[in-house]
Amino acid sequence: MWKNTYQGKKVLITGHTGFKGSWLTLWLKELGAQVCGYALAPNTRPALFDAAQVSDGIVNVFEDILDTEKLNKTFQEFQPEIVFHLAAQPLVRLSYAEPVMTYQTNVIGTLNVLEAARKTASVKAFVNVTTDKCYENKEINRGYKEDEPMGGYDMYSSSKGCVEILSSSYRRSFLQNGYAMATARAGNVIGGGDWAADRLIPDCVRAIEAKEEIEIRNPIATRPWQHVLEPLSGYLLLGHLLYTQGQKYAEGFNLGPNADSVLSVADVAQLAVKEYGRGSVKIHKRDDLHEANLLMLDITKAKEILGWEPTYTAQEAVAKTIDWYKRFYQAEPMLPFTLHQIHEYEERIVWKKN
């Protein structure tokens, strides 16, 4: 459904070396887009960017979004038509150790990218990726809707709340007759190729491969779990709609899973062990850093306005994620299998429109 939109289009992705950015880059290449990636070099070893040969066939710019001179130069030279902004400091626990860097990257960095796009006449559509953690979380037993207050207890979450407020202000101040920009708020994303610290599935995989117990800090914490291809499909759909229909879709959207995929950390860890066929889980004593216990998204708006629907259950998401890691550690070539998972997902999509 997006083939005509992305075929031959110039698409710029910030954060293309990261976990989600690498998957998105591969998918866009499969759709026939000309891709330019702007990001720091991968900060984990291994990295999906390396394992799946993401850099092949694209324009790679390894720079910081805080470097406005290089960022603006990249936009002017590449002349993108569609922009996906994923570059961020994405970790809650790291934001306690690096609060200034978190805010500089997530808030000022986003402003830099918005400005670079505004100075580039070729840009028609801009998908600004934030997070479900942008909401002022009162740990209520229902999903948050897009019009509820932004906030955040920790520095990461609050920085993303700021990004949402910034994006809304920027849209009203500068983009009424400019490019169409929407924000996308996803849930807890899992999938093959994530090796970031303090993330549940990567921690489980590392422990299993090291023949150690999986230690989890907060077993009752409940999150909306989704496979990485779920929000990416929403980003691609948004990019398509913004490009073809403009300001009509220039607002914020939740792209979370269905209610039956809201599971506890302990449940997901046990699912990972089951799919791996080995491993054990140990409850580790919590430290004093605050992490939310309950967070859910209401995705009614995305369903009704975009026609977007989640495709995989949490159980399917975990199974496909663990399958990817098992193949990686068996030294299989990961580019073909990663593309296979993308094509498999495309065949499963059943949406109402668009």
Tab-separated table of C-alpha atoms in Angstrom:
chain	number	residue	atom	x	y	z
A	1	MET	CA	0.000	0.000	0.000
A	2	TRP	CA	2.998	2.312	0.442
A	3	LYS	CA	4.933	1.155	-2.596
A	4	ASN	CA	3.911	4.069	-4.788
A	5	THR	CA	4.589	6.584	-2.027
A	6	TYR	CA	8.102	5.438	-1.141
A	7	GLN	CA	9.282	4.069	-4.473
A	8	GLY	CA	12.067	6.392	-5.621
A	9	LYS	CA	11.400	8.961	-2.888
A	10	LYS	CA	14.239	10.595	-0.968
A	11	VAL	CA	13.775	9.694	2.693
A	12	LEU	CA	15.970	10.925	5.536
A	13	ILE	CA	16.054	8.987	8.814
A	14	THR	CA	17.706	10.326	11.941
A	15	GLY	CA	18.842	7.583	14.297
A	16	HIS	CA	19.189	5.019	11.506
A	17	THR	CA	21.983	3.187	13.340
A	18	GLY	CA	19.753	2.362	16.301
A	19	PHE	CA	17.503	-0.647	16.789
A	20	LYS	CA	14.255	0.810	15.414
A	21	GLY	CA	16.087	2.971	12.894
A	22	SER	CA	17.889	-0.028	11.428
A	23	TRP	CA	14.641	-1.958	10.930
A	24	LEU	CA	13.010	1.115	9.373
A	25	THR	CA	15.957	1.686	7.025
A	26	LEU	CA	15.796	-1.901	5.770
A	27	TRP	CA	12.047	-1.674	5.249
A	28	LEU	CA	12.304	1.591	3.320
A	29	LYS	CA	15.014	0.123	1.089
A	30	GLU	CA	12.679	-2.793	0.360
A	31	LEU	CA	9.998	-0.253	-0.603
A	32	GLY	CA	12.372	1.296	-3.121
A	33	ALA	CA	13.185	4.516	-1.281
A	34	GLN	CA	16.463	6.409	-1.613
A	35	VAL	CA	17.575	6.596	2.011
A	36	CYS	CA	19.916	8.951	3.832
A	37	GLY	CA	20.675	8.076	7.441
A	38	TYR	CA	21.955	10.670	9.919
A	39	ALA	CA	23.072	9.341	13.301
A	40	LEU	CA	25.921	8.608	15.626
A	41	ALA	CA	27.734	5.330	14.989
A	42	PRO	CA	26.107	2.275	16.623
A	43	ASN	CA	26.667	2.350	20.381
A	44	THR	CA	26.323	-1.377	21.059
A	45	ARG	CA	28.324	-4.431	20.050
A	46	PRO	CA	26.754	-6.395	18.483
A	47	ALA	CA	24.381	-4.033	16.644
A	48	LEU	CA	21.573	-4.723	14.192
A	49	PHE	CA	23.059	-2.027	11.955
A	50	ASP	CA	26.126	-4.241	11.463
A	51	ALA	CA	24.467	-7.671	11.656
A	52	ALA	CA	21.940	-6.885	8.908
A	53	GLN	CA	24.274	-4.777	6.721
A	54	VAL	CA	21.970	-1.772	7.025
A	55	SER	CA	24.530	0.673	5.589
A	56	ASP	CA	24.603	-0.991	2.170
A	57	GLY	CA	23.007	1.090	-0.561
A	58	ILE	CA	22.223	4.190	1.470
A	59	VAL	CA	23.832	7.554	2.218
A	60	ASN	CA	25.402	7.299	5.689
A	61	VAL	CA	26.165	10.407	7.714
A	62	PHE	CA	27.668	9.602	11.109
A	63	GLU	CA	27.123	12.870	12.966
A	64	ASP	CA	25.253	14.324	15.951
A	65	ILE	CA	21.867	16.053	15.611
A	66	LEU	CA	23.280	18.689	17.984
A	67	ASP	CA	25.737	19.702	15.255
A	68	THR	CA	23.468	22.106	13.384
A	69	GLU	CA	26.013	22.945	10.692
A	70	LYS	CA	26.433	19.328	9.604
A	71	LEU	CA	22.744	18.582	10.041
A	72	ASN	CA	21.673	21.508	7.863
A	73	LYS	CA	24.317	20.644	5.269
A	74	THR	CA	23.024	17.062	5.069
A	75	PHE	CA	19.434	18.234	4.534
A	76	GLN	CA	20.470	20.728	1.865
A	77	GLU	CA	22.647	18.258	-0.016
A	78	PHE	CA	20.240	15.301	0.124
A	79	GLN	CA	16.991	17.275	-0.342
A	80	PRO	CA	14.693	14.746	1.377
A	81	GLU	CA	10.970	14.597	0.646
A	82	ILE	CA	10.031	12.597	3.756
A	83	VAL	CA	11.747	12.688	7.174
A	84	PHE	CA	11.548	10.142	9.998
A	85	HIS	CA	13.052	11.519	13.210
A	86	LEU	CA	14.083	8.659	15.514
A	87	ALA	CA	17.416	9.912	16.933
A	88	ALA	CA	17.173	10.082	20.722
A	89	GLN	CA	18.587	9.108	24.079
A	90	PRO	CA	15.968	6.367	24.618
A	91	LEU	CA	16.774	4.842	28.025
A	92	VAL	CA	14.986	5.703	31.268
A	93	ARG	CA	17.759	4.586	33.593
A	94	LEU	CA	20.514	6.321	31.630
A	95	SER	CA	18.532	9.556	31.882
A	96	TYR	CA	19.131	9.542	35.653
A	97	ALA	CA	22.885	9.403	35.070
A	98	GLU	CA	22.906	11.778	32.065
A	99	PRO	CA	20.015	14.246	32.475
A	100	VAL	CA	21.612	17.131	30.568
A	101	MET	CA	22.623	14.948	27.638
A	102	THR	CA	19.121	13.414	27.604
A	103	TYR	CA	17.448	16.814	27.339
A	104	GLN	CA	19.964	18.199	24.870
A	105	THR	CA	19.537	15.213	22.556
A	106	ASN	CA	15.800	14.707	22.854
A	107	VAL	CA	14.533	18.297	23.038
A	108	ILE	CA	17.156	20.557	21.422
A	109	GLY	CA	18.102	17.810	18.972
A	110	THR	CA	14.480	17.491	17.858
A	111	LEU	CA	14.214	21.263	17.432
A	112	ASN	CA	17.370	21.187	15.308
A	113	VAL	CA	15.879	18.540	13.013
A	114	LEU	CA	12.552	20.376	12.734
A	115	GLU	CA	14.442	23.542	11.789
A	116	ALA	CA	16.671	21.768	9.270
A	117	ALA	CA	13.545	20.406	7.601
A	118	ARG	CA	11.890	23.854	7.570
A	119	LYS	CA	14.915	25.286	5.748
A	120	THR	CA	14.661	22.537	3.090
A	121	ALA	CA	11.945	23.221	0.531
A	122	SER	CA	11.827	19.599	-0.659
A	123	VAL	CA	10.455	18.285	2.680
A	124	LYS	CA	6.742	17.481	2.484
A	125	ALA	CA	6.200	15.022	5.363
A	126	PHE	CA	7.809	14.614	8.794
A	127	VAL	CA	7.133	11.743	11.237
A	128	ASN	CA	8.377	12.694	14.690
A	129	VAL	CA	8.823	9.602	16.878
A	130	THR	CA	8.281	10.011	20.623
A	131	THR	CA	7.072	7.402	23.161
A	132	ASP	CA	4.171	6.204	25.296
A	133	LYS	CA	6.118	7.574	28.272
A	134	CYS	CA	5.371	11.168	27.192
A	135	TYR	CA	2.140	11.152	29.234
A	136	GLU	CA	1.839	12.326	32.842
A	137	ASN	CA	1.536	8.791	34.157
A	138	LYS	CA	-0.844	8.421	37.091
A	139	GLU	CA	-0.787	4.609	36.718
A	140	ILE	CA	-4.491	4.459	35.923
A	141	ASN	CA	-6.053	1.196	34.802
A	142	ARG	CA	-6.856	2.325	31.270
A	143	GLY	CA	-5.011	3.529	28.210
A	144	TYR	CA	-3.981	7.150	27.798
A	145	LYS	CA	-5.588	9.111	24.971
A	146	GLU	CA	-3.744	11.557	22.733
A	147	ASP	CA	-5.327	14.650	24.295
A	148	GLU	CA	-4.273	13.835	27.867
A	149	PRO	CA	-1.559	15.876	29.669
A	150	MET	CA	2.091	15.401	28.840
A	151	GLY	CA	4.533	14.843	31.710
A	152	GLY	CA	6.985	12.233	32.964
A	153	TYR	CA	8.541	11.342	36.322
A	154	ASP	CA	12.050	10.539	35.074
A	155	MET	CA	14.207	12.699	32.807
A	156	TYR	CA	13.732	10.539	29.726
A	157	SER	CA	9.939	10.488	29.978
A	158	SER	CA	9.679	14.200	30.740
A	159	SER	CA	12.032	15.043	27.865
A	160	LYS	CA	9.676	13.231	25.494
A	161	GLY	CA	6.698	15.044	27.016
A	162	CYS	CA	8.591	18.251	26.203
A	163	VAL	CA	9.130	17.029	22.634
A	164	GLU	CA	5.378	16.572	22.214
A	165	ILE	CA	4.679	20.085	23.523
A	166	LEU	CA	7.480	21.471	21.337
A	167	SER	CA	6.102	19.667	18.270
A	168	SER	CA	2.596	21.013	18.797
A	169	SER	CA	3.904	24.556	19.264
A	170	TYR	CA	6.242	24.274	16.279
A	171	ARG	CA	3.430	23.015	14.054
A	172	ARG	CA	1.167	25.946	14.962
A	173	SER	CA	3.952	28.515	14.806
A	174	PHE	CA	5.676	27.541	11.569
A	175	LEU	CA	4.023	24.731	9.633
A	176	GLN	CA	0.516	25.913	8.762
A	177	ASN	CA	1.717	26.376	5.186
A	178	GLY	CA	4.789	24.160	5.475
A	179	TYR	CA	5.507	20.453	5.643
A	180	ALA	CA	3.039	18.154	7.434
A	181	MET	CA	4.390	16.840	10.756
A	182	ALA	CA	2.838	14.202	13.025
A	183	THR	CA	4.085	12.661	16.271
A	184	ALA	CA	3.934	8.915	16.914
A	185	ARG	CA	3.816	7.436	20.425
A	186	ALA	CA	4.674	3.739	20.586
A	187	GLY	CA	4.698	1.237	23.437
A	188	ASN	CA	7.503	-1.009	24.707
A	189	VAL	CA	9.080	-2.244	21.483
A	190	ILE	CA	10.812	-5.613	21.147
A	191	GLY	CA	12.393	-7.360	18.188
A	192	GLY	CA	15.586	-8.945	16.952
A	193	GLY	CA	18.794	-6.949	17.049
A	194	ASP	CA	18.306	-4.828	20.160
A	195	TRP	CA	21.315	-5.016	22.479
A	196	ALA	CA	20.726	-1.860	24.530
A	197	ALA	CA	21.378	-1.960	28.262
A	198	ASP	CA	18.514	-2.207	30.750
A	199	ARG	CA	15.975	-3.521	28.273
A	200	LEU	CA	14.101	-6.662	29.155
A	201	ILE	CA	14.489	-8.912	26.094
A	202	PRO	CA	18.170	-8.024	25.461
A	203	ASP	CA	18.870	-8.662	29.163
A	204	CYS	CA	17.093	-12.022	28.921
A	205	VAL	CA	19.034	-13.015	25.802
A	206	ARG	CA	22.397	-11.992	27.276
A	207	ALA	CA	21.713	-13.993	30.440
A	208	ILE	CA	20.539	-17.097	28.562
A	209	GLU	CA	23.528	-17.045	26.207
A	210	ALA	CA	25.882	-16.620	29.197
A	211	LYS	CA	24.109	-19.500	30.995
A	212	GLU	CA	23.157	-17.154	33.843
A	213	GLU	CA	19.873	-16.493	35.587
A	214	ILE	CA	17.747	-13.671	34.189
A	215	GLU	CA	17.546	-11.014	36.888
A	216	ILE	CA	14.559	-8.692	36.697
A	217	ARG	CA	14.081	-5.649	38.918
A	218	ASN	CA	10.374	-4.999	38.736
A	219	PRO	CA	8.379	-8.148	37.904
A	220	ILE	CA	4.924	-6.584	38.353
A	221	ALA	CA	5.577	-3.604	36.062
A	222	THR	CA	3.012	-3.740	33.257
A	223	ARG	CA	3.669	-2.393	29.779
A	224	PRO	CA	2.154	-2.425	26.256
A	225	TRP	CA	4.532	-4.837	24.471
A	226	GLN	CA	4.742	-4.816	20.682
A	227	HIS	CA	7.015	-6.141	17.955
A	228	VAL	CA	9.179	-3.462	16.353
A	229	LEU	CA	7.402	-3.837	13.011
A	230	GLU	CA	4.110	-2.708	14.571
A	231	PRO	CA	5.040	0.931	15.273
A	232	LEU	CA	7.218	1.058	12.158
A	233	SER	CA	4.196	0.142	10.047
A	234	GLY	CA	2.379	3.030	11.712
A	235	TYR	CA	5.272	5.403	10.963
A	236	LEU	CA	5.267	4.326	7.323
A	237	LEU	CA	1.504	4.726	7.093
A	238	LEU	CA	1.734	8.189	8.662
A	239	GLY	CA	4.525	9.167	6.275
A	240	HIS	CA	2.365	8.021	3.351
A	241	LEU	CA	-0.691	9.960	4.560
A	242	LEU	CA	1.256	13.115	5.408
A	243	TYR	CA	2.940	13.042	1.991
A	244	THR	CA	-0.215	12.375	-0.005
A	245	GLN	CA	-2.809	14.293	2.045
A	246	GLY	CA	-0.815	16.874	4.002
A	247	GLN	CA	-2.010	18.626	7.154
A	248	LYS	CA	-5.106	16.421	7.577
A	249	TYR	CA	-3.000	13.907	9.539
A	250	ALA	CA	-0.582	16.372	11.192
A	251	GLU	CA	-1.218	15.538	14.857
A	252	GLY	CA	-0.274	13.018	17.529
A	253	PHE	CA	-1.136	9.303	17.373
A	254	ASN	CA	-0.742	6.388	19.786
A	255	LEU	CA	0.606	3.259	18.067
A	256	GLY	CA	0.380	0.649	20.794
A	257	PRO	CA	-0.764	-2.968	20.938
A	258	ASN	CA	-4.231	-4.284	21.744
A	259	ALA	CA	-5.206	-4.653	25.398
A	260	ASP	CA	-4.380	-8.377	25.431
A	261	SER	CA	-0.708	-7.514	24.811
A	262	VAL	CA	-0.367	-5.488	28.004
A	263	LEU	CA	1.703	-7.894	30.130
A	264	SER	CA	3.936	-7.776	33.199
A	265	VAL	CA	7.719	-7.869	32.995
A	266	ALA	CA	7.693	-11.287	34.690
A	267	ASP	CA	5.232	-12.653	32.114
A	268	VAL	CA	7.376	-11.483	29.192
A	269	ALA	CA	10.574	-12.853	30.746
A	270	GLN	CA	8.918	-16.251	31.213
A	271	LEU	CA	7.682	-16.171	27.605
A	272	ALA	CA	11.247	-15.474	26.454
A	273	VAL	CA	12.541	-18.457	28.432
A	274	LYS	CA	9.809	-20.687	26.998
A	275	GLU	CA	10.589	-19.641	23.409
A	276	TYR	CA	14.339	-20.018	23.930
A	277	GLY	CA	13.877	-23.489	25.373
A	278	ARG	CA	16.216	-22.771	28.280
A	279	GLY	CA	16.998	-20.243	30.980
A	280	SER	CA	15.537	-19.244	34.357
A	281	VAL	CA	14.246	-16.061	35.953
A	282	LYS	CA	15.327	-14.550	39.282
A	283	ILE	CA	13.693	-11.543	40.931
A	284	HIS	CA	16.462	-9.035	41.670
A	285	LYS	CA	16.169	-6.481	44.468
A	286	ARG	CA	15.079	-3.129	43.102
A	287	ASP	CA	17.256	-0.058	43.370
A	288	ASP	CA	15.936	3.384	44.268
A	289	LEU	CA	15.434	4.637	40.704
A	290	HIS	CA	11.762	5.227	39.938
A	291	GLU	CA	10.202	3.255	37.112
A	292	ALA	CA	6.473	3.214	36.403
A	293	ASN	CA	4.506	0.091	37.338
A	294	LEU	CA	1.551	0.562	34.985
A	295	LEU	CA	1.356	2.208	31.561
A	296	MET	CA	-1.144	1.608	28.752
A	297	LEU	CA	-2.171	3.361	25.532
A	298	ASP	CA	-5.599	3.907	24.009
A	299	ILE	CA	-5.208	3.337	20.246
A	300	THR	CA	-8.787	4.106	19.215
A	301	LYS	CA	-7.728	7.253	17.344
A	302	ALA	CA	-5.142	5.424	15.205
A	303	LYS	CA	-7.682	2.732	14.391
A	304	GLU	CA	-10.461	5.147	13.445
A	305	ILE	CA	-8.492	7.921	11.696
A	306	LEU	CA	-5.507	6.080	10.225
A	307	GLY	CA	-7.139	2.694	9.805
A	308	TRP	CA	-4.038	1.210	11.497
A	309	GLU	CA	-4.361	-2.017	13.508
A	310	PRO	CA	-1.885	-4.053	15.587
A	311	THR	CA	-1.057	-7.317	13.844
A	312	TYR	CA	0.820	-9.475	16.371
A	313	THR	CA	-0.075	-10.487	19.908
A	314	ALA	CA	2.568	-10.065	22.602
A	315	GLN	CA	3.140	-13.810	22.514
A	316	GLU	CA	3.790	-13.706	18.765
A	317	ALA	CA	6.056	-10.686	19.206
A	318	VAL	CA	8.175	-12.503	21.792
A	319	ALA	CA	8.320	-15.669	19.664
A	320	LYS	CA	9.511	-13.800	16.569
A	321	THR	CA	12.006	-11.799	18.599
A	322	ILE	CA	13.554	-14.864	20.238
A	323	ASP	CA	13.652	-16.668	16.887
A	324	TRP	CA	15.769	-13.796	15.509
A	325	TYR	CA	18.265	-13.950	18.397
A	326	LYS	CA	18.578	-17.736	18.272
A	327	ARG	CA	19.450	-17.555	14.578
A	328	PHE	CA	21.953	-14.773	15.234
A	329	TYR	CA	23.773	-16.815	17.876
A	330	GLN	CA	23.753	-19.793	15.520
A	331	ALA	CA	25.736	-17.557	13.131
A	332	GLU	CA	23.072	-17.411	10.421
A	333	PRO	CA	23.234	-14.504	7.926
A	334	MET	CA	20.826	-12.008	9.474
A	335	LEU	CA	19.991	-9.743	6.542
A	336	PRO	CA	17.918	-12.384	4.692
A	337	PHE	CA	16.092	-13.431	7.854
A	338	THR	CA	15.403	-9.834	8.911
A	339	LEU	CA	13.923	-9.120	5.480
A	340	HIS	CA	11.943	-12.360	5.738
A	341	GLN	CA	10.360	-11.117	8.975
A	342	ILE	CA	9.475	-7.813	7.292
A	343	HIS	CA	7.835	-9.582	4.341
A	344	GLU	CA	6.049	-11.988	6.669
A	345	TYR	CA	4.628	-9.047	8.594
A	346	GLU	CA	3.496	-7.284	5.393
A	347	GLU	CA	1.551	-10.390	4.423
A	348	ARG	CA	-0.213	-10.445	7.804
A	349	ILE	CA	-1.363	-6.801	7.792
A	350	VAL	CA	-5.152	-6.426	7.696
A	351	TRP	CA	-6.128	-2.755	7.992
A	352	LYS	CA	-9.443	-1.051	7.380
A	353	LYS	CA	-8.364	1.621	4.899
A	354	ASN	CA	-5.478	3.677	3.512
